[in-house]
PDB file of C-alpha atoms in Angstrom:
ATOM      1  CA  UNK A 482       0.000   0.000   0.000  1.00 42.00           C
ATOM      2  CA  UNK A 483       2.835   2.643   1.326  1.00 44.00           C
ATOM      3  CA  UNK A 484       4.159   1.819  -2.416  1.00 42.00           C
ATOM      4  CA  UNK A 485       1.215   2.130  -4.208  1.00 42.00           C
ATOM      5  CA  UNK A 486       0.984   5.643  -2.369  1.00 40.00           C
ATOM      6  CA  UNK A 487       4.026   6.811  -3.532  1.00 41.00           C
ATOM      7  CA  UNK A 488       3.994   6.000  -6.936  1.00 35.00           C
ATOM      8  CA  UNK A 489       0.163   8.077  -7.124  1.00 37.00           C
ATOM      9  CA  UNK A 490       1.847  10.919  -5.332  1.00 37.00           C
ATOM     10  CA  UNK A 491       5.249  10.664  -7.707  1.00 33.00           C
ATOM     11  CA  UNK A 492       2.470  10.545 -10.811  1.00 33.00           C
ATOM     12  CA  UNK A 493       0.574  13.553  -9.312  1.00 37.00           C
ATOM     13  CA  UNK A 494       3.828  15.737  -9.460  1.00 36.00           C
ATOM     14  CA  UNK A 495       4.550  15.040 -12.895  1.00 35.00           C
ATOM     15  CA  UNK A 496       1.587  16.339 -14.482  1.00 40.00           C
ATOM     16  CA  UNK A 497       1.227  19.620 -15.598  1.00 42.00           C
ATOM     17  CA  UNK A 498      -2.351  21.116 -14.290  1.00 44.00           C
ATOM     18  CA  UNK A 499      -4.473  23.311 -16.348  1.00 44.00           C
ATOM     19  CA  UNK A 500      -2.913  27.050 -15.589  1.00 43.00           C
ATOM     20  CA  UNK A 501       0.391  25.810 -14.671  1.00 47.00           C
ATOM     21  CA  UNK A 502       3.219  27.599 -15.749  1.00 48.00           C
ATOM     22  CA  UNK A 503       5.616  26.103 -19.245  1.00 50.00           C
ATOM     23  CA  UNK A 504       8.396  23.489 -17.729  1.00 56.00           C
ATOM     24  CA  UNK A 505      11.711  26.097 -16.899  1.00 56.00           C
ATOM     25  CA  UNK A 506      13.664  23.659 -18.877  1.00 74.00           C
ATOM     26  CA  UNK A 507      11.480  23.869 -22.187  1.00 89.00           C
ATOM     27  CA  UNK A 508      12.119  27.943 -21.947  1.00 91.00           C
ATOM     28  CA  UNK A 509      15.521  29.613 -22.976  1.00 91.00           C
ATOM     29  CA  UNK A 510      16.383  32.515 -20.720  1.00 92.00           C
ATOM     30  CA  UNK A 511      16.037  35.144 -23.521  1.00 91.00           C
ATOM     31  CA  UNK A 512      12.037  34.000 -23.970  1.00 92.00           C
ATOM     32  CA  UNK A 513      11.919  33.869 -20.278  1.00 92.00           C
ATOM     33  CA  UNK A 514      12.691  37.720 -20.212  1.00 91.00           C
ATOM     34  CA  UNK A 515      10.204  38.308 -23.324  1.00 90.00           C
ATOM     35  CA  UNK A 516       7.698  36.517 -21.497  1.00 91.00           C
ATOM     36  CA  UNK A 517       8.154  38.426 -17.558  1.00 91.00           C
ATOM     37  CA  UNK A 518       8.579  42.271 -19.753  1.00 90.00           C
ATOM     38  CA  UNK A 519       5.492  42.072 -21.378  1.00 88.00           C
ATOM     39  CA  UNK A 520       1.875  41.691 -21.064  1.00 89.00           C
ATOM     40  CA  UNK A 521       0.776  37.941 -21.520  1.00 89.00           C
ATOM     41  CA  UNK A 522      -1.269  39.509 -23.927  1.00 89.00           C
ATOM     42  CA  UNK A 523       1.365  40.299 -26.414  1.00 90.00           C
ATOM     43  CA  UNK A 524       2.477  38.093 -28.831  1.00 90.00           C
ATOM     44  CA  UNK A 525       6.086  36.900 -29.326  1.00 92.00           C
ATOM     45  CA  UNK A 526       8.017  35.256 -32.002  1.00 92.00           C
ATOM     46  CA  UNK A 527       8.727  31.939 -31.076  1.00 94.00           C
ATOM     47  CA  UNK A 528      10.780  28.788 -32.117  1.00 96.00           C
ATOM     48  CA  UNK A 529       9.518  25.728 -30.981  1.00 96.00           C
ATOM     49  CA  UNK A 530      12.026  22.750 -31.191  1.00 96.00           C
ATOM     50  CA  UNK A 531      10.539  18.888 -32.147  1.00 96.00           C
ATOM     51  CA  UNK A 532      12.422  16.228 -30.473  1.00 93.00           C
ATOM     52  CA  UNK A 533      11.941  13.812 -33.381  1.00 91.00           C
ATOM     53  CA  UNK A 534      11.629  13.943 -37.063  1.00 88.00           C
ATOM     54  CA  UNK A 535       8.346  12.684 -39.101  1.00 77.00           C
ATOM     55  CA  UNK A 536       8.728   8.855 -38.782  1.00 76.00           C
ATOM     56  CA  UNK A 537       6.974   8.206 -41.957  1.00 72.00           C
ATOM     57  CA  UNK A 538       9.446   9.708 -44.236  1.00 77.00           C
ATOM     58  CA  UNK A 539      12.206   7.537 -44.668  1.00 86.00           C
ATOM     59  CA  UNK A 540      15.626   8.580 -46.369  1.00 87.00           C
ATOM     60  CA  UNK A 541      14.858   6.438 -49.700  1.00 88.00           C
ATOM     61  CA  UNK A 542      11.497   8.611 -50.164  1.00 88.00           C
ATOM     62  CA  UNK A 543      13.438  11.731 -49.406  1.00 89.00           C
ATOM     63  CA  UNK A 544      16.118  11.192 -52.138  1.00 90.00           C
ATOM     64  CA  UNK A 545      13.486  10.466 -54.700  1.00 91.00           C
ATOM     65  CA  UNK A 546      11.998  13.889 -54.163  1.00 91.00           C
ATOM     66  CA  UNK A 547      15.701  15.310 -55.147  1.00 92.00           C
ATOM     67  CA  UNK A 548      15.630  17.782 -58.226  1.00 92.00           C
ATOM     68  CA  UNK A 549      17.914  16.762 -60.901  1.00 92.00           C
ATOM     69  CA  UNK A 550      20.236  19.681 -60.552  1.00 89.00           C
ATOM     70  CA  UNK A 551      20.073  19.241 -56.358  1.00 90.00           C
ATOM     71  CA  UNK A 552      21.353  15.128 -56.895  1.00 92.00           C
ATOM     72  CA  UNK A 553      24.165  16.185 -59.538  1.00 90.00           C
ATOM     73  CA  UNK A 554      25.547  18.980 -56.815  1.00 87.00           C
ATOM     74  CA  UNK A 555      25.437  16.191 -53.668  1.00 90.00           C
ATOM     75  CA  UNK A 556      26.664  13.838 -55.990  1.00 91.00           C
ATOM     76  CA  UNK A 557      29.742  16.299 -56.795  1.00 87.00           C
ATOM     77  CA  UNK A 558      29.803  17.424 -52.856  1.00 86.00           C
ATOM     78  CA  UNK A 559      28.946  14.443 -50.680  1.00 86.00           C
ATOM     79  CA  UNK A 560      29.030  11.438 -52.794  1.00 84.00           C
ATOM     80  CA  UNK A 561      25.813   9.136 -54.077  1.00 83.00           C
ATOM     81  CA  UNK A 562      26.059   6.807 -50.909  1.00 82.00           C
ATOM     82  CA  UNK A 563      25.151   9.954 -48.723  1.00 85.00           C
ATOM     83  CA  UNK A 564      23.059  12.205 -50.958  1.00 91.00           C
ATOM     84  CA  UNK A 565      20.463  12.786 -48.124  1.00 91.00           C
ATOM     85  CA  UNK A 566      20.275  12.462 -44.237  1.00 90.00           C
ATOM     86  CA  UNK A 567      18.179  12.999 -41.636  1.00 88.00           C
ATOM     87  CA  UNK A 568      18.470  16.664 -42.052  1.00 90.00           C
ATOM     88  CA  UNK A 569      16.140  16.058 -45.136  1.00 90.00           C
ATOM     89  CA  UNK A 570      13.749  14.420 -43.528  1.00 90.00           C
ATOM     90  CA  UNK A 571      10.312  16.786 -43.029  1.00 91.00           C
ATOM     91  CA  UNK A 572       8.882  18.077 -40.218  1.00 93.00           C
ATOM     92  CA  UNK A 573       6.402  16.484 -38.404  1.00 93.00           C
ATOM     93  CA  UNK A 574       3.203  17.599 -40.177  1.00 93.00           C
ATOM     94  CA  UNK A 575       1.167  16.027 -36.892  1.00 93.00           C
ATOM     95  CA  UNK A 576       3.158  18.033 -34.390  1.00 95.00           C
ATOM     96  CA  UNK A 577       2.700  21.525 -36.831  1.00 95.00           C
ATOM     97  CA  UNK A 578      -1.000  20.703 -36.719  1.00 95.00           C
ATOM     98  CA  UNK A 579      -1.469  20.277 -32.941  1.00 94.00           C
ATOM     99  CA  UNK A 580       0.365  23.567 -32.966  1.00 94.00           C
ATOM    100  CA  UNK A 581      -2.549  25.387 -35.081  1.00 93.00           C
ATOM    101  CA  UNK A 582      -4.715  23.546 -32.575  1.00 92.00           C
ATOM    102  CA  UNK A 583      -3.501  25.379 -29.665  1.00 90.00           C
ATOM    103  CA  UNK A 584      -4.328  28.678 -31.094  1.00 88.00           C
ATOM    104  CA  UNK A 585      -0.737  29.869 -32.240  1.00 91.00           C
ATOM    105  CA  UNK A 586      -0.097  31.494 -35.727  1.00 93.00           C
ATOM    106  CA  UNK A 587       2.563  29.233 -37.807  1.00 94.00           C
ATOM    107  CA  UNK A 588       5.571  31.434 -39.544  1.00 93.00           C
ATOM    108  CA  UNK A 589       7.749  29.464 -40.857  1.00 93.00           C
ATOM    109  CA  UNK A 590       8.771  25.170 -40.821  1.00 95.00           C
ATOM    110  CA  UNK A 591      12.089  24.563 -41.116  1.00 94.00           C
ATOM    111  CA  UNK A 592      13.564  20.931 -41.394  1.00 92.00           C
ATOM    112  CA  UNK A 593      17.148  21.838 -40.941  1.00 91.00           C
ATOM    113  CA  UNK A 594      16.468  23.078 -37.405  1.00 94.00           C
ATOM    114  CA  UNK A 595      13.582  20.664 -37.031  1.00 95.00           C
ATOM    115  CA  UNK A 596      11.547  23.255 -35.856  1.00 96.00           C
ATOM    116  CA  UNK A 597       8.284  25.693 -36.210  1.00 96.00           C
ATOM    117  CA  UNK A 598       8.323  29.576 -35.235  1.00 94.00           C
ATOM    118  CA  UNK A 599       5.244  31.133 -34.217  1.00 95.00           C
ATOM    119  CA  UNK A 600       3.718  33.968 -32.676  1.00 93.00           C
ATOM    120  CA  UNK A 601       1.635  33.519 -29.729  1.00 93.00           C
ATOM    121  CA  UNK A 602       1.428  34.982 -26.502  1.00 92.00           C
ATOM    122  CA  UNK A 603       1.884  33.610 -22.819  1.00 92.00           C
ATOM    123  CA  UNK A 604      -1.319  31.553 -23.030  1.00 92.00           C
ATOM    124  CA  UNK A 605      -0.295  29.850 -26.204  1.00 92.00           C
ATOM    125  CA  UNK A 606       3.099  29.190 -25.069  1.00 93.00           C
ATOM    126  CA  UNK A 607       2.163  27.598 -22.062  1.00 91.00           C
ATOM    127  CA  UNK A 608      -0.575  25.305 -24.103  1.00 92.00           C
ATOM    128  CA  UNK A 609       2.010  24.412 -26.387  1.00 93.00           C
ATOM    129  CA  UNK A 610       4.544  23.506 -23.480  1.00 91.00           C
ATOM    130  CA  UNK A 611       2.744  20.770 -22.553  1.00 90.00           C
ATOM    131  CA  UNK A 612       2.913  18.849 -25.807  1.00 93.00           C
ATOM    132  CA  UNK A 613       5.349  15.677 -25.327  1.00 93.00           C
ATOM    133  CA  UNK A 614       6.883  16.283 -28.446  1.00 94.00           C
ATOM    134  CA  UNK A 615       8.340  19.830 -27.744  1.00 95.00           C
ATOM    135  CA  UNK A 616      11.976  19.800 -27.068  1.00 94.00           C
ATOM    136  CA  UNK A 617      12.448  23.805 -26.028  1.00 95.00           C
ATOM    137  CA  UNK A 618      11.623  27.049 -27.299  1.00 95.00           C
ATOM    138  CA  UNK A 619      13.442  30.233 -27.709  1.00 95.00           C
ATOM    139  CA  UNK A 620      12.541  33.415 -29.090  1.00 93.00           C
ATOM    140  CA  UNK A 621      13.157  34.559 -32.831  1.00 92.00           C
ATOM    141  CA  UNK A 622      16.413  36.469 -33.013  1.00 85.00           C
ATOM    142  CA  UNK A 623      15.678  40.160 -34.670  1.00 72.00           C
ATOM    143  CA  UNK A 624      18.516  42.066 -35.916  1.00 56.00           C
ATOM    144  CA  UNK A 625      16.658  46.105 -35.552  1.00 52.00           C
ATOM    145  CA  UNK A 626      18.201  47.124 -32.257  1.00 46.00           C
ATOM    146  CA  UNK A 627      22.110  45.726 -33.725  1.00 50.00           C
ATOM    147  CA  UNK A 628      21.465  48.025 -36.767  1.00 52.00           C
ATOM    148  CA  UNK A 629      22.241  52.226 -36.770  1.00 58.00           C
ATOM    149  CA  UNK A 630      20.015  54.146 -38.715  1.00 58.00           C
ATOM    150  CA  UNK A 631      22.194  56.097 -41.216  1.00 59.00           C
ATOM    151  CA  UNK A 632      22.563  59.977 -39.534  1.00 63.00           C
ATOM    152  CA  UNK A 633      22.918  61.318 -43.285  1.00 65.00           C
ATOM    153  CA  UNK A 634      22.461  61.114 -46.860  1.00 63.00           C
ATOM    154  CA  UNK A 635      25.752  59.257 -47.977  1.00 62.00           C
ATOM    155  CA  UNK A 636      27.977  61.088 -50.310  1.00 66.00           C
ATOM    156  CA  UNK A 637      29.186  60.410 -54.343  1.00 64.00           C
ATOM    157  CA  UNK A 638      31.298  57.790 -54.541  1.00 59.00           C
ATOM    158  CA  UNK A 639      34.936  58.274 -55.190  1.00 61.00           C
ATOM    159  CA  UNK A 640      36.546  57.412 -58.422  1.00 56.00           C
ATOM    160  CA  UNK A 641      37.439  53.426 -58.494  1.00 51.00           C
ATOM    161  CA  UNK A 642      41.261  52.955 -58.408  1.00 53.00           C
ATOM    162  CA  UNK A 643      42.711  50.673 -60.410  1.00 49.00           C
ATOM    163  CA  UNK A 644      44.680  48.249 -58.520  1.00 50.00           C
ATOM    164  CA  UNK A 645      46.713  46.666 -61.603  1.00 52.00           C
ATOM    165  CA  UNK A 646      46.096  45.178 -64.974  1.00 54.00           C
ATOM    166  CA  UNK A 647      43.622  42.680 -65.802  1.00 55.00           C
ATOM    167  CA  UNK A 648      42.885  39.963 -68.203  1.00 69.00           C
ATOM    168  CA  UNK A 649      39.395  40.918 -67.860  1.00 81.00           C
ATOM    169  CA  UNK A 650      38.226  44.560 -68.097  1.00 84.00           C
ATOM    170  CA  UNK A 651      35.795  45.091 -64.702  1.00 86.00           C
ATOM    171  CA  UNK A 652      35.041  48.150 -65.464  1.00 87.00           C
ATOM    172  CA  UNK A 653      33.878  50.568 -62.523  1.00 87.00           C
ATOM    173  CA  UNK A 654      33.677  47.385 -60.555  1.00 88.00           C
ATOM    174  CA  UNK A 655      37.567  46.947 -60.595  1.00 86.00           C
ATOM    175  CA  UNK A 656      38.793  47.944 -57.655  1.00 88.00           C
ATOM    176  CA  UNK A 657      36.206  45.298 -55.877  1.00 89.00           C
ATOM    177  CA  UNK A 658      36.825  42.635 -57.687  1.00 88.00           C
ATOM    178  CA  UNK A 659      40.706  43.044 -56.925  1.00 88.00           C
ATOM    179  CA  UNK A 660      40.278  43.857 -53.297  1.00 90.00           C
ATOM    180  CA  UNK A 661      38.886  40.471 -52.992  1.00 91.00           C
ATOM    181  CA  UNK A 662      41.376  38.515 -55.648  1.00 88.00           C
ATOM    182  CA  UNK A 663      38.465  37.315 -57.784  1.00 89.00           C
ATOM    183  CA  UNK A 664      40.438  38.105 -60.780  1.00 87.00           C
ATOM    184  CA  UNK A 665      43.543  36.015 -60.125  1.00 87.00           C
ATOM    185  CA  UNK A 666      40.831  33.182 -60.170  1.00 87.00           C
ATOM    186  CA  UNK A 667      39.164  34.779 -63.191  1.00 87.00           C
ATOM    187  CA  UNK A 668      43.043  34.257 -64.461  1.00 85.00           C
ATOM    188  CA  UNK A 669      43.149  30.478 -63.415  1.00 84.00           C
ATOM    189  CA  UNK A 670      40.229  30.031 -65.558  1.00 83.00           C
ATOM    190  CA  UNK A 671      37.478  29.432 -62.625  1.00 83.00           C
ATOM    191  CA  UNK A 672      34.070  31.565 -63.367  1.00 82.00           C
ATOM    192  CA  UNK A 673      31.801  29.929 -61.545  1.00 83.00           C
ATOM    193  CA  UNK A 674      29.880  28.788 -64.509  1.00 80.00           C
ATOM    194  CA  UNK A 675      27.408  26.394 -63.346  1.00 76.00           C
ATOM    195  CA  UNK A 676      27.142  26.918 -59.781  1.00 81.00           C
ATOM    196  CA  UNK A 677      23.830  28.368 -58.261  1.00 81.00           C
ATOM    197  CA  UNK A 678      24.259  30.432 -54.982  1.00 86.00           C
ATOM    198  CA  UNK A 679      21.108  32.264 -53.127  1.00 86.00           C
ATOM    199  CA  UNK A 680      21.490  35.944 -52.523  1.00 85.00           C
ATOM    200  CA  UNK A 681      18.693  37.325 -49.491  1.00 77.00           C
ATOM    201  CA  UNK A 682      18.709  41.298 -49.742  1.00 75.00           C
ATOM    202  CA  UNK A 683      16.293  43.083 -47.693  1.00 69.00           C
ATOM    203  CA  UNK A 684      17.415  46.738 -49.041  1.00 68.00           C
ATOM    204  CA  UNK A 685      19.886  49.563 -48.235  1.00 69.00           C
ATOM    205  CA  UNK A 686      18.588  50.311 -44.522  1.00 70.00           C
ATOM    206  CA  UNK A 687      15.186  48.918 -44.745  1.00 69.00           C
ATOM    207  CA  UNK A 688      14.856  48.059 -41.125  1.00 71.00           C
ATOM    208  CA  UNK A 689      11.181  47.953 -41.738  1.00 72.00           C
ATOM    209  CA  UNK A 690      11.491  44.763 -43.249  1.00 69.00           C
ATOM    210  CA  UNK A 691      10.000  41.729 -42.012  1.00 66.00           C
ATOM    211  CA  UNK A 692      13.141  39.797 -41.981  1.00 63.00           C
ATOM    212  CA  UNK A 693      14.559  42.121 -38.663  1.00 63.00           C
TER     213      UNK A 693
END
């Protein structure tokens, strides 16, 4: 019986009642802050961390959703015996949903970090604490208040200097391209032909931007 007691009691103190506070572990420090500064009222941007990947997507049915171009650049950078890993795998679309259940808006789902940010406000992030499959949560880093607003109206730019002679002729961009020694591998015969990169801009000082 005294056993049976215990183990109730030990039960008792592991579940979360309606009202309670999020787990202190599930919370980083920084969302902590957010959360005591504001109202609970206010909404936050959110990450919310899964602790496992969808189970149903297995690592054969993620390489066979591989675009042509995407295979031919793994093949070239990892190798065809490791063209995908768990990385690749999706998100679980179960855990997003219960998400949307508990009345928080879904930003963005991003497999790499296994993860979902939101916004939602106190109430929301302590509903969504108490899911078993959330690992911890942290706020979305913004990048406004690291950012100085410009105090004037920059001035004309100064003549390029040419650094030295080229094989190619850069024109008014000269003097960058030779600051950063992109013509001695213009000069080696590497362009770059062939080989996508992705370029984010958000604009000269646009800190309205959605991005900060």
């Amino acid at each position: 019986m005294r056993i049976q007691l215990c183990t109730a009691a030990l039960l008792g103190a592991l579940v979360l009642p309606a009202g309670a506070a999020p787990p202190r572990a599930l919370l980083s420090p920084a969302l902590e802050r957010a959360l005591s500064a504001d109202s609970p009222t206010v909404d936050h941007a959110v990450w919310i961390y899964f602790s496992d990947k969808s189970p149903a997507a297995s690592l054969s049915a993620v390489e066979a959703t591989l675009t042509p171009h995407a295979r031919a650049r793994r093949e070239r950078n990892r190798g065809r015996a490791h063209l995908v890993d768990d990385l690749d795998r999706p998100v679980n679309a179960t855990y997003v949903a219960a998400l949307r259940n508990r009345g928080v808006r879904v930003r963005q789902v991003s497999r790499w970090l296994n993860a979902v940010s939101v916004d939602a406000d106190a109430g929301g992030i302590e509903r969504v604490a108490t899911l078993p499959f959330v690992s911890h949560m942290d706020v979305v880093r913004g990048g406004r208040s690291q950012l100085p607003r410009p105090t004037q109206e920059p001035g004309p730019l100064a003549p390029p200097a040419i650094l030295g002679p080229a094989s190619l002729d850069y024109g008014s961009a000269a003097s960058q391209i030779q600051t950063i020694h992109v013509d001695v591998l213009h000069d080696q015969g590497l362009s770059g032909a062939g080989v996508w990169i992705c370029m984010m801009d958000g604009g000269v000082n646009n800190l309205a931007h959605n991005a900060f």
